[in-house]
């Protein structure tokens, strides 16, 4: 059997230590080793965005990152987006706008949207669409997703100016 | 409320035109929403349990071959491997055809699609499966299985398959020729026809006739969640399966048939489902995972398809060749239409050509018609239902020809459809007399929409041209099947709603809203849940746009039963005759006594027996859906790229229970239709190898490819449903390809007769036109 490596990382603000095979992707580590199954697999080769997480502030396809690569790094997954105070405005707006149907793309889309708003708090519709081009959704036609993200951006900037 | 009133309410053709609803039509947050935005919702592949093994499938590298031998010894010798299964582990089945979902299935073919028998019939056909301690070992083991093949020549398109000298897929197949069985081996599984009137007379009355042949590619449903199944074959012989399915009971039945076991031995737990669109009705992995569990010491086995497996071996829907000849008089009346459709069924008979035969001309009143349909087997994956199965390609052909006729006659395309559009009392091309439908309303709303009244934007560059197109679509829906629900009133006044219709796009909230409306309480006081096959009566699949219709009727009936029971309880409380009690807006009144639903529930508590109701129904209703779409496109004449500039979908939705999710169905269907129109296609080489089995190369629309999708909900209530519901999910995918083709013709003068209208096909058509 192959050797396993000990990896330490910070996931959703918590320090974790896990054993992983060198061939295991970060997606496999999250889902199979750490049982954080909120991050989804849609293609396992970087084409759908269902597995998106934020790694050191950068949006990545976790299926294209190896588990051993995250040693010492910090990761945000869908499980880390809400706070103890409640849902993130993006999550709240997704519910209000009915921006999900089946919901399988939703974790990846929300993580991408959070990465977008972290960097560009006031995106235009075109910027939202451009940023989300790596997140495939087959159910919604993206309309309500884009509306929800634009609305969340408005709410968040209103909160900042308050 | 007495039982007679109860009966009346439940059975009458209720006129719903002027009803004022409290809950229906509002937009509450869906009950399963918070779990879905926080990553807590459990989909099939999220099951984790002790001792879990992983299964992988070995798939055929050839499109058509005879299997000479399979040697699994090297795979079994690999450390970490637990078991291997092949077709030899499956019972041999008789050739029996049964209904499953909206379609039908031959159990023998289903079985050999799960694990190939004597032949492999497409690239990606499953041959064997392995269980092992982790997915990597399982995959390695699958590659160590040695299969010897005799390679046969493949037929990929319907044209190839229908040639007299074509290579034959299924030795025993004979054409069902208008009901009579043919005598020679063939790839044509069936030929059906309907005709009426006199074609010659009809065409001679026409002042213009258009005749064209259309070719469309195979496309996939494209759900983002790959197929998966987790199974335990218990030591007691009971099988438990967790899976992503459009119907737990249908999955159970298929597993039972394939394994030749009674249904009571099998429990299917339908997990959250990451999209289906028709492609998750038929089973692929479930019995294989169960057999692997049996042979692996009864340990649980989880199987998840790779994206290549999904594209190569599940779905897709048929590629097709469609010929349309249509004539119209000077005033725009369509005088005759002759149509033939040949649909690729993939490896086994069962393409959606039957429904396509209805879709193609049903929006129109035509006296002289003939429609011929051919179901043709090809060396491609077995076709599965895909949202309004067969409809998009059919409407692409018919709507293109209607548009061309209108152009030739100088009639506005919406007027052309108004002149010929089907109304209540007209005979449909496929036979029945039409009930009240809202087609004309969709056309009128289209004509007065801001989109249709707006000017086209100017081209963004000198090499571009812009145009506008209109297309309509008809879909029959499936207002039938069986639906069962149970309702329990909790002692705090909330209500559990237990159903078996899997929820793919927000149906739980719609069910809760219909129950809340019936009971006069809030949707948030209802707890809707989809349960396993042991915990609720039989439910047909979530397909055919039937769930909100049929399960909705069951929910309404259960609500009436609860009201009846609550009235009885109040009568006991007040010592009055139950017939004196009036129930309105969640309040029970008798004389000076009155009590709210919640308060009564609290009073009843748990000590006196719960208030519960169970209903199982099989409505034989009707509820066809019609839609009209408008699209503006920009065509880059240098690259052949088509950009969607603006899109409006107008649809008769009956009654929109939760308008946001109804709009979502329209928008999602439009997006899929645009993908089908512009990008999506299976690409095979001459040997039948699938060349684009990834989401990079099989290109579904991204957020950047689409504009906002405007929706207009026309509400013409369905008289066969207590709340006027019509299925809304499928018809939105019917018009887009035709509408886009018409917009391209309007922009460029180019009549596209091939799908997808990708840059390559656009340029080829432009070059051919320039010659
Ligand atoms: S699963 Fe990683 S991009 Fe699709
Ligand atoms: S909601 Fe189903 S894929 Fe996006």
Short mmCIF file of N, CA, C and O in Angstrom, two decimals, chain B residues 39-128:
data_model
loop_
_atom_site.label_atom_id
_atom_site.label_comp_id
_atom_site.label_asym_id
_atom_site.label_seq_id
_atom_site.Cartn_x
_atom_site.Cartn_y
_atom_site.Cartn_z
N UNK B 39 -23.99 23.43 2.65
CA UNK B 39 -23.24 22.21 2.38
C UNK B 39 -23.66 21.03 3.23
O UNK B 39 -23.00 19.99 3.24
N UNK B 40 -24.77 21.18 3.94
CA UNK B 40 -25.18 20.11 4.84
C UNK B 40 -26.09 19.09 4.17
O UNK B 40 -26.23 17.97 4.66
N UNK B 41 -26.73 19.47 3.08
CA UNK B 41 -27.65 18.54 2.40
C UNK B 41 -26.87 17.32 1.92
O UNK B 41 -25.76 17.44 1.42
N UNK B 42 -27.46 16.15 2.09
CA UNK B 42 -26.76 14.92 1.72
C UNK B 42 -27.23 14.41 0.37
O UNK B 42 -28.38 14.00 0.22
N UNK B 43 -26.32 14.44 -0.59
CA UNK B 43 -26.57 13.84 -1.89
C UNK B 43 -26.03 12.41 -1.84
O UNK B 43 -25.36 12.03 -0.88
N UNK B 44 -26.32 11.65 -2.90
CA UNK B 44 -25.97 10.22 -2.87
C UNK B 44 -24.51 9.95 -2.59
O UNK B 44 -24.17 9.05 -1.81
N UNK B 45 -23.63 10.71 -3.20
CA UNK B 45 -22.20 10.44 -3.05
C UNK B 45 -21.67 10.93 -1.70
O UNK B 45 -20.48 10.76 -1.41
N UNK B 46 -22.53 11.53 -0.87
CA UNK B 46 -22.09 12.05 0.42
C UNK B 46 -22.24 11.03 1.56
O UNK B 46 -21.86 11.31 2.69
N UNK B 47 -22.81 9.88 1.24
CA UNK B 47 -22.97 8.85 2.27
C UNK B 47 -21.59 8.35 2.70
O UNK B 47 -20.76 8.00 1.87
N UNK B 48 -21.35 8.34 3.99
CA UNK B 48 -20.11 7.79 4.55
C UNK B 48 -20.51 6.78 5.61
O UNK B 48 -21.37 7.08 6.43
N UNK B 49 -19.92 5.60 5.58
CA UNK B 49 -20.25 4.65 6.65
C UNK B 49 -19.09 3.71 6.91
O UNK B 49 -18.17 3.60 6.09
N UNK B 50 -19.14 3.07 8.06
CA UNK B 50 -18.05 2.18 8.44
C UNK B 50 -17.93 1.02 7.47
O UNK B 50 -18.93 0.47 7.03
N UNK B 51 -16.72 0.69 7.13
CA UNK B 51 -16.48 -0.47 6.27
C UNK B 51 -16.81 -0.24 4.83
O UNK B 51 -16.91 -1.18 4.03
N UNK B 52 -16.97 1.03 4.46
CA UNK B 52 -17.39 1.34 3.08
C UNK B 52 -16.33 0.93 2.07
O UNK B 52 -15.14 1.24 2.22
N UNK B 53 -16.78 0.20 1.04
CA UNK B 53 -15.91 -0.15 -0.09
C UNK B 53 -16.31 0.71 -1.28
O UNK B 53 -17.41 1.27 -1.31
N UNK B 54 -15.44 0.77 -2.25
CA UNK B 54 -15.70 1.59 -3.44
C UNK B 54 -15.72 0.70 -4.68
O UNK B 54 -14.88 -0.19 -4.81
N UNK B 55 -16.67 0.95 -5.55
CA UNK B 55 -16.79 0.15 -6.77
C UNK B 55 -16.44 0.97 -8.00
O UNK B 55 -16.73 2.16 -8.07
N UNK B 56 -15.80 0.31 -8.96
CA UNK B 56 -15.52 0.97 -10.25
C UNK B 56 -15.88 0.00 -11.37
O UNK B 56 -15.81 -1.22 -11.21
N UNK B 57 -16.20 0.59 -12.51
CA UNK B 57 -16.69 -0.19 -13.64
C UNK B 57 -15.65 -0.22 -14.76
O UNK B 57 -15.05 0.81 -15.07
N UNK B 58 -15.45 -1.39 -15.34
CA UNK B 58 -14.66 -1.49 -16.56
C UNK B 58 -15.60 -1.28 -17.74
O UNK B 58 -16.67 -1.91 -17.81
N UNK B 59 -15.22 -0.40 -18.65
CA UNK B 59 -16.10 -0.05 -19.77
C UNK B 59 -15.46 -0.40 -21.11
O UNK B 59 -14.24 -0.40 -21.23
N UNK B 60 -16.30 -0.64 -22.09
CA UNK B 60 -15.81 -1.07 -23.40
C UNK B 60 -15.06 0.05 -24.11
O UNK B 60 -15.56 1.17 -24.23
N UNK B 61 -13.86 -0.28 -24.65
CA UNK B 61 -13.17 0.70 -25.47
C UNK B 61 -13.67 0.69 -26.92
O UNK B 61 -13.26 1.52 -27.72
N UNK B 62 -14.57 -0.23 -27.24
CA UNK B 62 -15.07 -0.36 -28.61
C UNK B 62 -16.56 -0.01 -28.66
O UNK B 62 -17.29 -0.22 -27.71
N UNK B 63 -16.99 0.45 -29.84
CA UNK B 63 -18.39 0.81 -30.00
C UNK B 63 -19.26 -0.40 -30.30
O UNK B 63 -20.46 -0.40 -30.02
N UNK B 64 -18.66 -1.44 -30.88
CA UNK B 64 -19.46 -2.60 -31.28
C UNK B 64 -18.52 -3.79 -31.32
O UNK B 64 -17.58 -3.80 -32.12
N UNK B 65 -18.73 -4.75 -30.47
CA UNK B 65 -17.84 -5.92 -30.44
C UNK B 65 -18.52 -7.08 -29.75
O UNK B 65 -19.43 -6.88 -28.93
N UNK B 66 -18.10 -8.27 -30.12
CA UNK B 66 -18.54 -9.47 -29.43
C UNK B 66 -17.53 -9.75 -28.32
O UNK B 66 -16.33 -9.60 -28.53
N UNK B 67 -18.02 -10.11 -27.13
CA UNK B 67 -17.10 -10.44 -26.04
C UNK B 67 -16.76 -11.93 -26.16
O UNK B 67 -17.66 -12.78 -26.09
N UNK B 68 -15.48 -12.24 -26.38
CA UNK B 68 -15.07 -13.65 -26.50
C UNK B 68 -14.82 -14.23 -25.11
O UNK B 68 -15.26 -15.33 -24.79
N UNK B 69 -14.11 -13.48 -24.28
CA UNK B 69 -13.83 -13.98 -22.94
C UNK B 69 -13.52 -12.83 -21.99
O UNK B 69 -13.10 -11.76 -22.42
N UNK B 70 -13.73 -13.07 -20.71
CA UNK B 70 -13.38 -12.10 -19.67
C UNK B 70 -12.57 -12.85 -18.61
O UNK B 70 -13.03 -13.87 -18.09
N UNK B 71 -11.38 -12.36 -18.32
CA UNK B 71 -10.54 -12.99 -17.31
C UNK B 71 -10.30 -11.99 -16.18
O UNK B 71 -9.68 -10.95 -16.39
N UNK B 72 -10.83 -12.30 -15.00
CA UNK B 72 -10.75 -11.35 -13.88
C UNK B 72 -9.64 -11.71 -12.88
O UNK B 72 -9.51 -11.06 -11.84
N UNK B 73 -8.84 -12.71 -13.20
CA UNK B 73 -7.90 -13.22 -12.18
C UNK B 73 -6.87 -12.17 -11.76
O UNK B 73 -6.56 -12.05 -10.57
N UNK B 74 -6.36 -11.40 -12.71
CA UNK B 74 -5.34 -10.40 -12.32
C UNK B 74 -5.95 -9.33 -11.41
O UNK B 74 -5.31 -8.83 -10.49
N UNK B 75 -7.21 -8.98 -11.68
CA UNK B 75 -7.87 -7.97 -10.84
C UNK B 75 -8.06 -8.49 -9.42
O UNK B 75 -7.78 -7.80 -8.44
N UNK B 76 -8.54 -9.72 -9.32
CA UNK B 76 -8.80 -10.29 -7.99
C UNK B 76 -7.53 -10.46 -7.18
O UNK B 76 -7.56 -10.46 -5.94
N UNK B 77 -6.39 -10.61 -7.87
CA UNK B 77 -5.13 -10.83 -7.17
C UNK B 77 -4.57 -9.54 -6.56
O UNK B 77 -3.68 -9.59 -5.71
N UNK B 78 -5.09 -8.40 -6.97
CA UNK B 78 -4.56 -7.13 -6.47
C UNK B 78 -4.95 -6.92 -5.00
O UNK B 78 -6.11 -7.12 -4.61
N UNK B 79 -3.99 -6.51 -4.21
CA UNK B 79 -4.25 -6.28 -2.78
C UNK B 79 -5.30 -5.19 -2.61
O UNK B 79 -5.21 -4.14 -3.26
N UNK B 80 -6.26 -5.44 -1.75
CA UNK B 80 -7.30 -4.44 -1.50
C UNK B 80 -8.56 -4.68 -2.30
O UNK B 80 -9.58 -4.04 -2.06
N UNK B 81 -8.51 -5.61 -3.26
CA UNK B 81 -9.70 -5.90 -4.07
C UNK B 81 -10.56 -6.92 -3.34
O UNK B 81 -10.06 -7.90 -2.78
N UNK B 82 -11.88 -6.69 -3.34
CA UNK B 82 -12.78 -7.59 -2.61
C UNK B 82 -13.58 -8.49 -3.55
O UNK B 82 -13.80 -9.65 -3.24
N UNK B 83 -14.06 -7.96 -4.65
CA UNK B 83 -14.92 -8.78 -5.51
C UNK B 83 -14.98 -8.19 -6.92
O UNK B 83 -14.70 -7.01 -7.12
N UNK B 84 -15.36 -9.06 -7.86
CA UNK B 84 -15.60 -8.62 -9.24
C UNK B 84 -16.95 -9.19 -9.66
O UNK B 84 -17.28 -10.33 -9.33
N UNK B 85 -17.75 -8.41 -10.36
CA UNK B 85 -18.99 -8.96 -10.93
C UNK B 85 -19.02 -8.69 -12.44
O UNK B 85 -18.46 -7.70 -12.92
N UNK B 86 -19.67 -9.62 -13.14
CA UNK B 86 -19.87 -9.48 -14.58
C UNK B 86 -21.32 -9.85 -14.87
O UNK B 86 -22.08 -10.20 -13.95
N UNK B 87 -21.68 -9.82 -16.12
CA UNK B 87 -23.03 -10.19 -16.54
C UNK B 87 -23.41 -11.59 -16.05
O UNK B 87 -24.59 -11.87 -15.81
N UNK B 88 -22.41 -12.47 -15.87
CA UNK B 88 -22.69 -13.83 -15.40
C UNK B 88 -23.30 -13.83 -14.00
O UNK B 88 -23.93 -14.81 -13.58
N UNK B 89 -23.14 -12.75 -13.24
CA UNK B 89 -23.71 -12.66 -11.89
C UNK B 89 -25.16 -12.20 -11.91
O UNK B 89 -25.83 -12.21 -10.87
N UNK B 90 -25.65 -11.77 -13.06
CA UNK B 90 -27.04 -11.31 -13.17
C UNK B 90 -27.92 -12.44 -13.66
O UNK B 90 -27.50 -13.24 -14.49
N UNK B 91 -29.17 -12.54 -13.15
CA UNK B 91 -30.09 -13.55 -13.67
C UNK B 91 -30.36 -13.33 -15.16
O UNK B 91 -30.33 -12.19 -15.62
N UNK B 92 -30.62 -14.41 -15.89
CA UNK B 92 -30.99 -14.28 -17.30
C UNK B 92 -32.47 -13.90 -17.36
O UNK B 92 -33.31 -14.55 -16.73
N UNK B 93 -32.78 -12.85 -18.10
CA UNK B 93 -34.16 -12.35 -18.11
C UNK B 93 -34.84 -12.61 -19.44
O UNK B 93 -34.21 -12.65 -20.49
N UNK B 94 -36.16 -12.77 -19.35
CA UNK B 94 -36.99 -12.86 -20.55
C UNK B 94 -37.07 -11.48 -21.20
O UNK B 94 -36.90 -10.46 -20.53
N UNK B 95 -37.38 -11.48 -22.48
CA UNK B 95 -37.60 -10.22 -23.17
C UNK B 95 -39.03 -9.75 -22.89
O UNK B 95 -39.97 -10.17 -23.55
N UNK B 96 -39.20 -8.91 -21.86
CA UNK B 96 -40.54 -8.42 -21.49
C UNK B 96 -40.47 -6.90 -21.41
O UNK B 96 -39.56 -6.35 -20.78
N UNK B 97 -41.43 -6.26 -22.04
CA UNK B 97 -41.44 -4.80 -22.04
C UNK B 97 -42.43 -4.29 -21.00
O UNK B 97 -43.57 -4.75 -20.94
N UNK B 98 -42.00 -3.38 -20.12
CA UNK B 98 -42.87 -2.78 -19.10
C UNK B 98 -42.74 -1.27 -19.13
O UNK B 98 -41.73 -0.75 -19.57
N UNK B 99 -43.76 -0.62 -18.58
CA UNK B 99 -43.67 0.83 -18.46
C UNK B 99 -42.78 1.20 -17.27
O UNK B 99 -42.91 0.63 -16.19
N UNK B 100 -41.88 2.12 -17.48
CA UNK B 100 -41.11 2.70 -16.39
C UNK B 100 -41.08 4.19 -16.62
O UNK B 100 -40.68 4.64 -17.69
N UNK B 101 -41.52 4.94 -15.62
CA UNK B 101 -41.62 6.38 -15.83
C UNK B 101 -42.58 6.63 -16.98
O UNK B 101 -43.61 5.97 -17.11
N UNK B 102 -42.20 7.57 -17.84
CA UNK B 102 -43.05 7.87 -18.99
C UNK B 102 -42.80 6.92 -20.13
O UNK B 102 -43.56 6.87 -21.09
N UNK B 103 -41.68 6.22 -20.09
CA UNK B 103 -41.31 5.39 -21.22
C UNK B 103 -41.52 3.92 -20.92
O UNK B 103 -42.19 3.55 -19.96
N UNK B 104 -40.95 3.08 -21.75
CA UNK B 104 -41.04 1.66 -21.49
C UNK B 104 -39.66 1.07 -21.56
O UNK B 104 -38.72 1.66 -22.07
N UNK B 105 -39.55 -0.13 -21.00
CA UNK B 105 -38.24 -0.73 -20.84
C UNK B 105 -38.36 -2.22 -21.08
O UNK B 105 -39.36 -2.83 -20.69
N UNK B 106 -37.41 -2.80 -21.77
CA UNK B 106 -37.33 -4.25 -21.91
C UNK B 106 -36.32 -4.72 -20.87
O UNK B 106 -35.15 -4.33 -20.90
N UNK B 107 -36.80 -5.53 -19.91
CA UNK B 107 -35.95 -5.88 -18.76
C UNK B 107 -34.64 -6.53 -19.20
O UNK B 107 -33.60 -6.34 -18.59
N UNK B 108 -34.71 -7.33 -20.27
CA UNK B 108 -33.49 -7.99 -20.72
C UNK B 108 -32.47 -6.96 -21.21
O UNK B 108 -31.28 -7.06 -20.93
N UNK B 109 -32.97 -5.97 -21.91
CA UNK B 109 -32.06 -4.93 -22.40
C UNK B 109 -31.51 -4.10 -21.25
O UNK B 109 -30.33 -3.72 -21.25
N UNK B 110 -32.37 -3.81 -20.28
CA UNK B 110 -31.89 -3.05 -19.12
C UNK B 110 -30.74 -3.80 -18.45
O UNK B 110 -29.70 -3.23 -18.12
N UNK B 111 -30.94 -5.10 -18.28
CA UNK B 111 -29.92 -5.92 -17.63
C UNK B 111 -28.61 -5.91 -18.41
O UNK B 111 -27.53 -5.73 -17.84
N UNK B 112 -28.70 -6.09 -19.72
CA UNK B 112 -27.43 -6.13 -20.47
C UNK B 112 -26.84 -4.74 -20.67
O UNK B 112 -25.69 -4.61 -21.06
N UNK B 113 -27.61 -3.68 -20.36
CA UNK B 113 -27.01 -2.36 -20.35
C UNK B 113 -26.21 -2.14 -19.05
O UNK B 113 -25.24 -1.41 -19.04
N UNK B 114 -26.64 -2.81 -17.97
CA UNK B 114 -25.93 -2.67 -16.68
C UNK B 114 -24.56 -3.33 -16.76
O UNK B 114 -23.57 -2.78 -16.28
N UNK B 115 -24.54 -4.55 -17.32
CA UNK B 115 -23.28 -5.26 -17.52
C UNK B 115 -23.47 -6.05 -18.82
O UNK B 115 -24.37 -6.89 -18.92
N UNK B 116 -22.64 -5.78 -19.79
CA UNK B 116 -22.85 -6.33 -21.14
C UNK B 116 -22.79 -7.86 -21.12
O UNK B 116 -22.00 -8.46 -20.39
N UNK B 117 -23.66 -8.45 -21.95
CA UNK B 117 -23.66 -9.90 -22.10
C UNK B 117 -22.73 -10.32 -23.23
O UNK B 117 -21.52 -10.15 -23.13
N UNK B 118 -23.34 -10.81 -24.32
CA UNK B 118 -22.51 -11.32 -25.41
C UNK B 118 -21.80 -10.20 -26.17
O UNK B 118 -20.74 -10.40 -26.73
N UNK B 119 -22.45 -9.04 -26.23
CA UNK B 119 -21.88 -7.96 -27.05
C UNK B 119 -21.78 -6.67 -26.26
O UNK B 119 -22.58 -6.41 -25.37
N UNK B 120 -20.80 -5.87 -26.65
CA UNK B 120 -20.84 -4.47 -26.21
C UNK B 120 -21.38 -3.66 -27.38
O UNK B 120 -21.05 -3.94 -28.53
N UNK B 121 -22.22 -2.68 -27.06
CA UNK B 121 -22.94 -1.99 -28.12
C UNK B 121 -22.59 -0.51 -28.23
O UNK B 121 -23.12 0.19 -29.08
N UNK B 122 -21.72 -0.02 -27.36
CA UNK B 122 -21.25 1.37 -27.49
C UNK B 122 -19.98 1.56 -26.69
O UNK B 122 -19.70 0.81 -25.74
N UNK B 123 -19.22 2.56 -27.09
CA UNK B 123 -18.00 2.94 -26.37
C UNK B 123 -18.41 3.39 -24.97
O UNK B 123 -19.17 4.35 -24.84
N UNK B 124 -17.94 2.67 -23.96
CA UNK B 124 -18.33 3.01 -22.60
C UNK B 124 -19.32 2.03 -21.99
O UNK B 124 -19.65 2.14 -20.80
N UNK B 125 -19.79 1.06 -22.76
CA UNK B 125 -20.72 0.03 -22.25
C UNK B 125 -20.04 -0.72 -21.08
O UNK B 125 -18.92 -1.18 -21.20
N UNK B 126 -20.75 -0.84 -19.98
CA UNK B 126 -20.19 -1.49 -18.79
C UNK B 126 -20.00 -2.99 -19.05
O UNK B 126 -20.86 -3.65 -19.64
N UNK B 127 -18.87 -3.53 -18.58
CA UNK B 127 -18.57 -4.95 -18.78
C UNK B 127 -18.42 -5.68 -17.44
O UNK B 127 -18.91 -6.79 -17.27
N UNK B 128 -17.73 -5.04 -16.52
CA UNK B 128 -17.49 -5.68 -15.22
C UNK B 128 -17.33 -4.59 -14.18
O UNK B 128 -17.09 -3.43 -14.52
#
